[in-house]
Amino acid sequence: PPLGFFDPLGMLDNASQDQFDRLRFVEIKHGRVAQLAFLGNIITRAGLRLPGDIDFSGTSFESIPNGWAAIDAVPDKGLLQMLFFVGWLEFLVMKDVTGGEFIGDFRNNYIDFGWDTFTEEQKLQKRAIELNNGRAAMFGILGLMMHEQLGGSIPIVGQM
């Protein structure tokens, strides 16, 4: 990866390959979630919302505010649905059940999108790109959350 191996605290000095693989798996998974969170934050701040209502009482998606304020605005049953959906994804879907080609390979012999047509060099490059994009997204969503709490305005996103 362009950033290379970075372990300033020496947490992996005496780590086994299994420990390293577990930490890399967690880093990739958190990076994927952060990419979705960052993109979702930007999209909703741009004004794109799902059509219709979030519940049967008539709470529209349009009426849900951006950022942290959405937690209080979403009905309790909606929050429970989201929690159960994330739990379902975590425990049943986002698993490496076939012993994938690399750490974080959740294709499970089901989805390919042309991955098998790449050379080994291209695969390494794409995995490095995903790892670094995930790292950037983790800092990006953290920055958006911090700026929202601080208030003010930032470029592209606008008023927080």
Backbone as CSV, one residue per row, in Angstrom:
resi,resn,N_x,N_y,N_z,CA_x,CA_y,CA_z,C_x,C_y,C_z
1,PRO,0.828,-1.205,0.000,0.000,0.000,0.000,0.863,1.256,0.000
2,PRO,0.353,2.338,-0.533,1.135,3.573,-0.570,1.568,4.029,0.818
3,LEU,0.748,3.777,1.833,1.121,4.178,3.181,2.064,3.180,3.828
4,GLY,2.156,1.982,3.258,3.039,0.974,3.805,2.556,0.454,5.144
5,PHE,3.408,-0.318,5.780,3.087,-0.859,7.089,3.370,0.205,8.133
6,PHE,2.387,0.512,8.962,2.509,1.599,9.924,2.071,1.092,11.285
7,ASP,3.008,0.937,12.193,2.723,0.454,13.540,3.579,1.237,14.537
8,PRO,3.245,2.534,14.731,4.100,3.385,15.574,4.118,2.971,17.047
9,LEU,3.084,2.285,17.528,3.044,1.872,18.933,3.635,0.484,19.150
10,GLY,4.039,-0.168,18.086,4.649,-1.491,18.215,3.678,-2.567,18.674
11,MET,2.407,-2.411,18.356,1.413,-3.386,18.802,1.594,-4.756,18.148
12,LEU,2.254,-4.779,17.011,2.417,-6.045,16.292,3.844,-6.587,16.361
13,ASP,4.652,-6.048,17.269,6.046,-6.501,17.361,6.157,-7.994,17.627
14,ASN,5.333,-8.518,18.507,5.381,-9.940,18.853,4.115,-10.671,18.427
15,ALA,3.414,-10.127,17.436,2.144,-10.708,17.009,2.366,-11.871,16.045
16,SER,1.489,-12.848,16.138,1.520,-13.971,15.201,0.804,-13.558,13.914
17,GLN,0.906,-14.409,12.910,0.215,-14.142,11.653,-1.295,-14.127,11.866
18,ASP,-1.794,-15.002,12.743,-3.238,-15.020,13.025,-3.695,-13.713,13.664
19,GLN,-2.908,-13.158,14.580,-3.256,-11.882,15.207,-3.260,-10.759,14.177
20,PHE,-2.251,-10.756,13.312,-2.192,-9.744,12.255,-3.396,-9.871,11.324
21,ASP,-3.721,-11.104,10.920,-4.848,-11.322,10.019,-6.151,-10.866,10.649
22,ARG,-6.338,-11.098,11.943,-7.560,-10.657,12.625,-7.654,-9.128,12.625
23,LEU,-6.538,-8.455,12.934,-6.544,-6.997,12.938,-6.780,-6.436,11.538
24,ARG,-6.213,-7.068,10.525,-6.430,-6.617,9.147,-7.887,-6.816,8.744
25,PHE,-8.478,-7.955,9.127,-9.885,-8.228,8.856,-10.764,-7.139,9.465
26,VAL,-10.503,-6.799,10.713,-11.288,-5.769,11.402,-11.079,-4.406,10.740
27,GLU,-9.850,-4.106,10.337,-9.568,-2.831,9.672,-10.327,-2.731,8.351
28,ILE,-10.335,-3.791,7.576,-11.050,-3.778,6.295,-12.549,-3.618,6.522
29,LYS,-13.092,-4.356,7.490,-14.535,-4.285,7.751,-14.924,-2.893,8.237
30,HIS,-14.158,-2.318,9.165,-14.449,-0.961,9.635,-14.307,0.047,8.500
31,GLY,-13.335,-0.161,7.622,-13.161,0.729,6.481,-14.352,0.695,5.545
32,ARG,-14.903,-0.490,5.322,-16.075,-0.619,4.446,-17.284,0.080,5.062
33,VAL,-17.474,-0.114,6.357,-18.592,0.543,7.035,-18.403,2.057,7.006
34,ALA,-17.174,2.522,7.231,-16.899,3.964,7.228,-17.133,4.566,5.844
35,GLN,-16.802,3.834,4.782,-17.062,4.337,3.438,-18.555,4.518,3.207
36,LEU,-19.349,3.553,3.650,-20.803,3.676,3.523,-21.332,4.829,4.377
37,ALA,-20.800,4.977,5.589,-21.253,6.045,6.485,-20.922,7.414,5.912
38,PHE,-19.712,7.578,5.401,-19.300,8.862,4.841,-20.165,9.209,3.631
39,LEU,-20.338,8.244,2.740,-21.142,8.483,1.545,-22.593,8.779,1.918
40,GLY,-23.137,8.030,2.877,-24.505,8.276,3.322,-24.672,9.658,3.916
41,ASN,-23.682,10.106,4.678,-23.732,11.439,5.274,-23.736,12.514,4.183
42,ILE,-22.863,12.376,3.213,-22.768,13.358,2.128,-24.050,13.359,1.290
43,ILE,-24.578,12.190,0.996,-25.777,12.099,0.158,-26.978,12.729,0.845
44,THR,-27.172,12.441,2.137,-28.332,13.033,2.817,-28.164,14.533,2.987
45,ARG,-26.958,14.999,3.195,-26.732,16.452,3.297,-26.945,17.139,1.956
46,ALA,-26.787,16.388,0.860,-27.051,16.940,-0.469,-28.546,16.987,-0.767
47,GLY,-29.354,16.406,0.112,-30.800,16.478,-0.058,-31.447,15.251,-0.667
48,LEU,-30.685,14.233,-0.969,-31.273,13.016,-1.528,-31.821,12.158,-0.396
49,ARG,-33.090,11.833,-0.475,-33.755,11.012,0.548,-34.587,9.947,-0.139
50,LEU,-34.879,8.896,0.593,-35.794,7.882,0.091,-37.192,8.482,0.000
51,PRO,-37.973,8.071,-0.975,-39.349,8.575,-1.041,-40.218,7.863,-0.006
52,GLY,-41.301,8.480,0.348,-42.271,7.832,1.216,-42.030,8.060,2.696
53,ASP,-42.649,7.189,3.490,-42.618,7.310,4.940,-41.756,6.218,5.558
54,ILE,-41.182,6.544,6.705,-40.361,5.587,7.432,-41.200,4.708,8.352
55,ASP,-42.428,5.140,8.661,-43.326,4.344,9.502,-44.778,4.555,9.065
56,PHE,-45.670,3.822,9.691,-47.080,3.893,9.318,-47.779,5.144,9.845
57,SER,-47.150,5.843,10.790,-47.789,7.048,11.333,-47.545,8.273,10.459
58,GLY,-46.771,8.131,9.396,-46.592,9.226,8.449,-45.303,10.010,8.581
59,THR,-44.328,9.528,9.351,-43.027,10.195,9.446,-42.281,9.979,8.135
60,SER,-42.091,11.037,7.377,-41.444,10.892,6.066,-39.925,10.878,6.220
61,PHE,-39.274,10.286,5.253,-37.812,10.294,5.239,-37.296,11.729,5.131
62,GLU,-38.030,12.565,4.419,-37.653,13.975,4.259,-37.610,14.711,5.600
63,SER,-38.428,14.278,6.554,-38.504,14.985,7.836,-37.380,14.591,8.796
64,ILE,-36.619,13.558,8.452,-35.512,13.117,9.319,-34.320,14.027,9.057
65,PRO,-33.785,14.664,10.104,-32.639,15.571,9.900,-31.343,14.812,9.602
66,ASN,-30.305,15.557,9.285,-28.995,14.977,9.006,-28.247,14.663,10.291
67,GLY,-27.249,13.802,10.171,-26.291,13.562,11.246,-26.875,12.970,12.515
68,TRP,-26.284,13.381,13.640,-26.672,12.839,14.941,-28.125,13.143,15.286
69,ALA,-28.652,14.222,14.793,-30.039,14.579,15.094,-31.008,13.527,14.573
70,ALA,-30.595,12.749,13.597,-31.468,11.711,13.041,-31.757,10.625,14.068
71,ILE,-30.840,10.380,14.983,-31.044,9.324,15.993,-32.298,9.604,16.816
72,ASP,-32.484,10.857,17.198,-33.661,11.208,17.999,-34.938,11.287,17.154
73,ALA,-34.795,11.523,15.859,-35.965,11.713,15.000,-36.527,10.402,14.449
74,VAL,-35.668,9.387,14.337,-36.140,8.105,13.814,-36.981,7.424,14.894
75,PRO,-38.162,6.915,14.542,-38.999,6.224,15.524,-38.268,5.025,16.138
76,ASP,-38.624,4.682,17.373,-37.943,3.601,18.091,-37.971,2.284,17.323
77,LYS,-39.106,1.969,16.718,-39.192,0.717,15.958,-38.284,0.752,14.731
78,GLY,-38.075,1.935,14.179,-37.145,2.074,13.060,-35.712,1.823,13.490
79,LEU,-35.348,2.337,14.665,-34.006,2.083,15.195,-33.811,0.593,15.467
80,LEU,-34.829,-0.056,16.010,-34.744,-1.499,16.254,-34.583,-2.273,14.948
81,GLN,-35.298,-1.854,13.912,-35.155,-2.511,12.611,-33.731,-2.370,12.083
82,MET,-33.173,-1.172,12.217,-31.802,-0.964,11.761,-30.828,-1.821,12.558
83,LEU,-31.021,-1.885,13.875,-30.153,-2.686,14.734,-30.225,-4.160,14.343
84,PHE,-31.426,-4.681,14.135,-31.578,-6.075,13.740,-30.998,-6.332,12.351
85,PHE,-31.161,-5.389,11.441,-30.609,-5.555,10.099,-29.079,-5.613,10.140
86,VAL,-28.469,-4.708,10.899,-27.011,-4.709,11.023,-26.542,-5.997,11.692
87,GLY,-27.261,-6.437,12.730,-26.922,-7.699,13.379,-27.033,-8.875,12.429
88,TRP,-28.086,-8.881,11.605,-28.262,-9.942,10.617,-27.093,-9.943,9.625
89,LEU,-26.717,-8.758,9.155,-25.572,-8.671,8.245,-24.301,-9.173,8.921
90,GLU,-24.081,-8.740,10.155,-22.850,-9.086,10.872,-22.736,-10.584,11.129
91,PHE,-23.819,-11.203,11.564,-23.735,-12.593,11.999,-24.062,-13.623,10.927
92,LEU,-24.763,-13.220,9.873,-25.167,-14.206,8.877,-24.666,-13.938,7.462
93,VAL,-24.435,-12.690,7.101,-24.102,-12.380,5.716,-22.619,-12.066,5.539
94,MET,-22.111,-11.116,6.294,-20.728,-10.649,6.106,-19.735,-11.586,6.789
95,LYS,-19.701,-12.811,6.307,-18.823,-13.821,6.867,-18.028,-14.461,5.734
96,ASP,-16.838,-14.843,6.054,-16.009,-15.566,5.103,-16.242,-17.054,5.348
97,VAL,-17.273,-17.600,4.697,-17.648,-18.981,4.977,-16.906,-19.992,4.107
98,THR,-16.256,-19.545,3.054,-15.575,-20.484,2.167,-14.059,-20.409,2.287
99,GLY,-13.541,-19.612,3.222,-12.087,-19.467,3.294,-11.596,-18.737,2.068
100,GLY,-12.022,-17.505,1.906,-11.771,-16.717,0.702,-10.316,-16.625,0.304
101,GLU,-10.116,-15.953,-0.799,-8.789,-15.806,-1.391,-7.863,-14.947,-0.532
102,PHE,-8.438,-14.046,0.259,-7.665,-13.142,1.101,-8.514,-12.728,2.293
103,ILE,-7.890,-12.101,3.268,-8.597,-11.625,4.447,-9.646,-10.594,4.018
104,GLY,-10.893,-10.769,4.443,-11.955,-9.838,4.088,-12.653,-10.166,2.782
105,ASP,-12.370,-11.338,2.208,-13.020,-11.761,0.963,-14.364,-12.386,1.315
106,PHE,-15.449,-11.632,1.120,-16.786,-12.111,1.461,-17.563,-12.581,0.232
107,ARG,-16.893,-12.809,-0.874,-17.605,-13.240,-2.077,-18.238,-14.616,-1.885
108,ASN,-17.574,-15.481,-1.164,-18.097,-16.816,-0.841,-18.557,-17.590,-2.079
109,ASN,-17.762,-17.509,-3.125,-18.045,-18.201,-4.388,-19.404,-17.825,-4.972
110,TYR,-19.880,-16.622,-4.661,-21.199,-16.202,-5.131,-21.106,-14.998,-6.059
111,ILE,-20.451,-13.933,-5.618,-20.355,-12.696,-6.396,-18.916,-12.540,-6.877
112,ASP,-18.735,-12.203,-8.138,-17.377,-12.085,-8.653,-17.079,-10.697,-9.188
113,PHE,-17.947,-10.103,-9.979,-17.738,-8.786,-10.587,-16.412,-8.687,-11.339
114,GLY,-15.941,-9.791,-11.898,-14.731,-9.778,-12.705,-13.430,-9.890,-11.938
115,TRP,-13.491,-10.152,-10.643,-12.274,-10.230,-9.831,-11.306,-11.277,-10.361
116,ASP,-11.833,-12.396,-10.810,-10.978,-13.489,-11.272,-10.287,-13.186,-12.596
117,THR,-10.658,-12.093,-13.255,-10.001,-11.735,-14.519,-8.758,-10.881,-14.294
118,PHE,-8.532,-10.393,-13.068,-7.383,-9.546,-12.780,-6.125,-10.378,-12.570
119,THR,-4.981,-9.765,-12.874,-3.709,-10.404,-12.558,-3.452,-10.276,-11.055
120,GLU,-2.492,-11.020,-10.562,-2.165,-10.950,-9.128,-1.715,-9.541,-8.734
121,GLU,-0.976,-8.892,-9.623,-0.529,-7.521,-9.351,-1.717,-6.562,-9.264
122,GLN,-2.678,-6.711,-10.173,-3.877,-5.863,-10.137,-4.702,-6.124,-8.876
123,LYS,-4.796,-7.385,-8.469,-5.542,-7.723,-7.254,-4.898,-7.066,-6.027
124,LEU,-3.576,-7.140,-5.932,-2.882,-6.510,-4.804,-3.103,-5.000,-4.809
125,GLN,-3.050,-4.399,-6.008,-3.261,-2.961,-6.110,-4.676,-2.589,-5.673
126,LYS,-5.668,-3.331,-6.117,-7.062,-3.028,-5.762,-7.315,-3.244,-4.274
127,ARG,-6.697,-4.255,-3.691,-6.839,-4.474,-2.245,-6.182,-3.342,-1.468
128,ALA,-5.039,-2.852,-1.955,-4.368,-1.720,-1.299,-5.211,-0.456,-1.420
129,ILE,-5.837,-0.265,-2.575,-6.707,0.898,-2.774,-7.878,0.834,-1.796
130,GLU,-8.497,-0.350,-1.665,-9.628,-0.479,-0.733,-9.184,-0.212,0.705
131,LEU,-8.031,-0.739,1.077,-7.521,-0.541,2.433,-7.291,0.939,2.720
132,ASN,-6.662,1.632,1.794,-6.380,3.058,1.996,-7.634,3.921,1.904
133,ASN,-8.572,3.568,1.015,-9.841,4.291,0.971,-10.614,4.098,2.266
134,GLY,-10.560,2.892,2.826,-11.209,2.636,4.102,-10.588,3.446,5.227
135,ARG,-9.263,3.539,5.226,-8.578,4.354,6.241,-8.984,5.817,6.116
136,ALA,-9.029,6.302,4.881,-9.428,7.697,4.660,-10.874,7.922,5.093
137,ALA,-11.748,6.954,4.796,-13.150,7.092,5.162,-13.339,7.081,6.679
138,MET,-12.534,6.287,7.387,-12.641,6.275,8.849,-12.325,7.659,9.411
139,PHE,-11.287,8.287,8.891,-10.975,9.652,9.329,-12.012,10.642,8.813
140,GLY,-12.525,10.401,7.607,-13.517,11.303,7.032,-14.801,11.353,7.830
141,ILE,-15.343,10.195,8.185,-16.594,10.192,8.939,-16.355,10.709,10.349
142,LEU,-15.198,10.426,10.913,-14.863,10.982,12.226,-14.803,12.509,12.154
143,GLY,-14.215,13.037,11.091,-14.148,14.485,10.901,-15.523,15.106,10.722
144,LEU,-16.386,14.442,9.949,-17.744,14.966,9.773,-18.507,14.973,11.095
145,MET,-18.356,13.923,11.874,-19.054,13.869,13.167,-18.533,14.945,14.111
146,MET,-17.213,15.161,14.106,-16.632,16.200,14.974,-17.094,17.591,14.544
147,HIS,-17.057,17.862,13.243,-17.477,19.176,12.754,-18.951,19.429,13.013
148,GLU,-19.752,18.369,12.970,-21.163,18.535,13.267,-21.348,18.978,14.723
149,GLN,-20.573,18.417,15.626,-20.677,18.791,17.035,-20.123,20.197,17.284
150,LEU,-19.123,20.590,16.507,-18.529,21.917,16.661,-19.379,23.007,16.001
151,GLY,-20.165,22.613,14.998,-20.980,23.589,14.271,-20.180,24.267,13.193
152,GLY,-20.785,25.202,12.520,-20.095,25.929,11.458,-20.382,25.327,10.093
153,SER,-19.492,25.630,9.156,-19.671,25.191,7.785,-18.344,24.697,7.235
154,ILE,-18.396,23.655,6.407,-17.197,23.172,5.734,-17.499,23.028,4.251
155,PRO,-16.469,23.135,3.398,-16.689,23.074,1.949,-17.368,21.760,1.544
156,ILE,-18.097,21.789,0.474,-18.857,20.688,-0.121,-20.038,20.274,0.759
157,VAL,-19.808,20.055,2.047,-20.856,19.569,2.936,-21.795,20.708,3.317
158,GLY,-21.254,21.890,3.518,-22.072,23.037,3.881,-22.260,23.213,5.377
159,GLN,-23.402,23.758,5.745,-23.681,24.059,7.144,-23.828,22.770,7.937
160,MET,-23.147,22.711,9.048,-23.230,21.535,9.912,-24.216,21.818,11.012
